mmCIF file of C-alpha atoms in Angstrom:
data_model
loop_
_atom_site.group_PDB
_atom_site.id
_atom_site.type_symbol
_atom_site.label_atom_id
_atom_site.label_comp_id
_atom_site.label_asym_id
_atom_site.label_seq_id
_atom_site.Cartn_x
_atom_site.Cartn_y
_atom_site.Cartn_z
ATOM 1 C CA GLN A 1 -39.420 -62.124 50.835
ATOM 2 C CA VAL A 2 -38.030 -64.566 48.287
ATOM 3 C CA GLN A 3 -34.997 -66.703 48.987
ATOM 4 C CA LEU A 4 -32.826 -68.691 46.612
ATOM 5 C CA VAL A 5 -30.887 -71.737 47.758
ATOM 6 C CA GLU A 6 -28.153 -73.139 45.556
ATOM 7 C CA SER A 7 -26.344 -76.447 45.620
ATOM 8 C CA GLY A 8 -24.196 -78.670 43.457
ATOM 9 C CA GLY A 9 -20.896 -76.841 43.336
ATOM 10 C CA GLY A 10 -17.596 -78.476 44.094
ATOM 11 C CA LEU A 11 -14.164 -79.446 42.888
ATOM 12 C CA VAL A 12 -13.869 -81.453 39.691
ATOM 13 C CA GLN A 13 -11.184 -82.362 37.193
ATOM 14 C CA PRO A 14 -11.187 -80.938 33.668
ATOM 15 C CA GLY A 15 -13.706 -82.798 31.555
ATOM 16 C CA GLY A 16 -15.850 -83.611 34.537
ATOM 17 C CA SER A 17 -19.457 -82.727 35.187
ATOM 18 C CA LEU A 18 -21.524 -80.987 37.816
ATOM 19 C CA ARG A 19 -25.192 -80.206 38.155
ATOM 20 C CA LEU A 20 -26.148 -76.987 39.862
ATOM 21 C CA SER A 21 -29.558 -76.603 41.442
ATOM 22 C CA CYS A 22 -31.422 -73.570 42.663
ATOM 23 C CA ALA A 23 -34.750 -73.486 44.429
ATOM 24 C CA ALA A 24 -36.763 -70.376 45.155
ATOM 25 C CA SER A 25 -39.024 -70.108 48.159
ATOM 26 C CA GLY A 26 -41.040 -67.491 49.946
ATOM 27 C CA ASN A 27 -43.981 -65.337 49.018
ATOM 28 C CA ILE A 28 -43.849 -66.097 45.326
ATOM 29 C CA PHE A 29 -46.771 -65.172 43.163
ATOM 30 C CA SER A 30 -45.058 -65.677 39.851
ATOM 31 C CA ILE A 31 -41.570 -65.960 38.434
ATOM 32 C CA ASN A 32 -40.723 -64.206 35.217
ATOM 33 C CA ALA A 33 -37.184 -65.467 34.818
ATOM 34 C CA MET A 34 -34.590 -67.647 36.498
ATOM 35 C CA GLY A 35 -31.002 -68.056 35.539
ATOM 36 C CA TRP A 36 -27.370 -68.466 36.406
ATOM 37 C CA TYR A 37 -24.540 -65.971 36.514
ATOM 38 C CA ARG A 38 -20.920 -66.478 37.426
ATOM 39 C CA ARG A 39 -17.986 -64.463 38.669
ATOM 40 C CA ALA A 40 -14.507 -65.721 37.996
ATOM 41 C CA PRO A 41 -11.514 -64.488 40.006
ATOM 42 C CA GLY A 42 -10.583 -60.990 38.907
ATOM 43 C CA LYS A 43 -13.492 -60.729 36.494
ATOM 44 C CA GLN A 44 -16.939 -59.195 36.440
ATOM 45 C CA ARG A 45 -20.065 -61.201 36.992
ATOM 46 C CA GLU A 46 -21.463 -62.470 33.724
ATOM 47 C CA LEU A 47 -24.529 -64.241 32.465
ATOM 48 C CA VAL A 48 -24.207 -67.984 31.962
ATOM 49 C CA ALA A 49 -27.742 -68.909 30.986
ATOM 50 C CA ALA A 50 -31.264 -67.842 31.799
ATOM 51 C CA LEU A 51 -34.833 -68.820 31.081
ATOM 52 C CA THR A 52 -37.347 -66.070 30.586
ATOM 53 C CA ARG A 53 -40.744 -66.243 28.913
ATOM 54 C CA GLY A 54 -39.886 -69.589 27.377
ATOM 55 C CA ARG A 55 -36.678 -68.317 25.826
ATOM 56 C CA ILE A 56 -33.191 -69.515 26.634
ATOM 57 C CA THR A 57 -30.447 -66.941 26.781
ATOM 58 C CA THR A 58 -26.772 -67.880 27.006
ATOM 59 C CA SER A 59 -23.563 -65.913 27.053
ATOM 60 C CA ALA A 60 -21.714 -67.812 24.340
ATOM 61 C CA ALA A 61 -22.035 -70.752 22.004
ATOM 62 C CA SER A 62 -19.317 -72.649 23.873
ATOM 63 C CA VAL A 63 -21.436 -72.484 27.007
ATOM 64 C CA LYS A 64 -24.656 -73.271 25.176
ATOM 65 C CA VAL A 65 -23.389 -76.629 23.948
ATOM 66 C CA ARG A 66 -21.925 -77.682 27.301
ATOM 67 C CA PHE A 67 -24.379 -76.279 29.834
ATOM 68 C CA THR A 68 -28.062 -77.121 29.520
ATOM 69 C CA ILE A 69 -30.324 -74.963 31.622
ATOM 70 C CA SER A 70 -33.727 -76.271 32.614
ATOM 71 C CA ARG A 71 -36.520 -75.177 34.905
ATOM 72 C CA ASP A 72 -39.138 -76.895 36.995
ATOM 73 C CA ASN A 73 -41.948 -74.394 37.305
ATOM 74 C CA ALA A 74 -43.867 -76.456 39.845
ATOM 75 C CA LYS A 75 -40.883 -76.450 42.196
ATOM 76 C CA ASN A 76 -39.728 -72.915 41.391
ATOM 77 C CA ALA A 77 -36.361 -74.398 40.595
ATOM 78 C CA VAL A 78 -33.736 -74.026 37.916
ATOM 79 C CA TYR A 79 -30.923 -76.399 37.078
ATOM 80 C CA LEU A 80 -27.627 -76.150 35.258
ATOM 81 C CA PRO A 81 -26.056 -79.442 34.213
ATOM 82 C CA MET A 82 -22.484 -78.669 33.273
ATOM 83 C CA ASN A 83 -20.499 -81.035 31.100
ATOM 84 C CA SER A 84 -16.944 -81.019 29.780
ATOM 85 C CA LEU A 85 -15.884 -78.539 32.397
ATOM 86 C CA LYS A 86 -12.786 -76.473 31.746
ATOM 87 C CA PRO A 87 -10.449 -74.615 34.104
ATOM 88 C CA GLU A 88 -11.840 -71.347 32.769
ATOM 89 C CA ASP A 89 -15.241 -72.363 34.124
ATOM 90 C CA THR A 90 -13.879 -71.915 37.633
ATOM 91 C CA ALA A 91 -16.047 -69.304 39.314
ATOM 92 C CA VAL A 92 -18.673 -68.650 41.908
ATOM 93 C CA TYR A 93 -22.027 -69.351 40.328
ATOM 94 C CA TYR A 94 -25.051 -67.336 41.407
ATOM 95 C CA CYS A 95 -28.705 -68.078 40.910
ATOM 96 C CA ASN A 96 -31.019 -65.223 40.044
ATOM 97 C CA ALA A 97 -34.768 -64.917 39.858
ATOM 98 C CA ASN A 98 -37.218 -62.121 39.333
ATOM 99 C CA GLY A 99 -40.950 -61.885 39.306
ATOM 100 C CA VAL A 100 -43.834 -60.895 41.527
ATOM 101 C CA ALA A 101 -44.167 -61.583 45.239
ATOM 102 C CA ARG A 102 -47.331 -61.606 47.306
ATOM 103 C CA SER A 103 -47.279 -60.880 51.010
ATOM 104 C CA SER A 104 -49.511 -62.576 53.561
ATOM 105 C CA GLY A 105 -51.549 -59.394 53.582
ATOM 106 C CA GLY A 106 -52.215 -59.681 49.886
ATOM 107 C CA TYR A 107 -49.845 -56.990 48.680
ATOM 108 C CA TYR A 108 -47.987 -57.467 45.442
ATOM 109 C CA SER A 109 -44.506 -56.290 44.639
ATOM 110 C CA GLY A 110 -41.770 -57.045 42.192
ATOM 111 C CA PHE A 111 -38.740 -58.933 43.392
ATOM 112 C CA ALA A 112 -35.258 -59.671 42.196
ATOM 113 C CA SER A 113 -33.291 -62.113 44.325
ATOM 114 C CA TRP A 114 -29.820 -63.585 44.309
ATOM 115 C CA GLY A 115 -28.518 -66.717 45.915
ATOM 116 C CA GLN A 116 -25.436 -66.818 48.103
ATOM 117 C CA GLY A 117 -23.424 -68.442 45.355
ATOM 118 C CA THR A 118 -21.902 -71.871 44.969
ATOM 119 C CA GLN A 119 -18.265 -72.328 44.062
ATOM 120 C CA VAL A 120 -17.131 -74.392 41.113
ATOM 121 C CA ILE A 121 -13.452 -75.249 40.841
ATOM 122 C CA VAL A 122 -12.134 -77.093 37.811
ATOM 123 C CA SER A 123 -8.576 -78.225 38.377
ATOM 124 C CA SER A 124 -6.348 -81.260 38.044
#
C-alpha cells in the first residue's frame, strides 16, 4: 500500500505564490513517475506537470514558465512551486505517483496512487 500526502494549498490573491508538496510513503520499491494534476470547477482533471524518467512534462507553456516541478527522490516527494497565480488556476490539485511496491512478504506489484487533493483558490 502506497499513500500520498499533499499540503500547501490555500487561498491567495492573484499574483501570489504557493508551494505544493507531496510525499509518498508505504511499501515503495521504486517510483517511476510523480506529478500533479488539477480539476477546476466544472472541468475535467488535467495534467499540470509530471516527472518521469528524468523528463518533465507540462500541460502548457503558460504553466511551464510559472510552475516549476521538482522531485526529491530520497524523500519520495514532489513539489510544485507556483508563481504568478491567476484566478484560472483555481482548482483542486492532486498528486499522483506510480511505480513498483514491495510487500513485507517480498511480493512485487505495480501501483498507481492518488492523493486526497489540496485546494488552491486564487481570488481577490
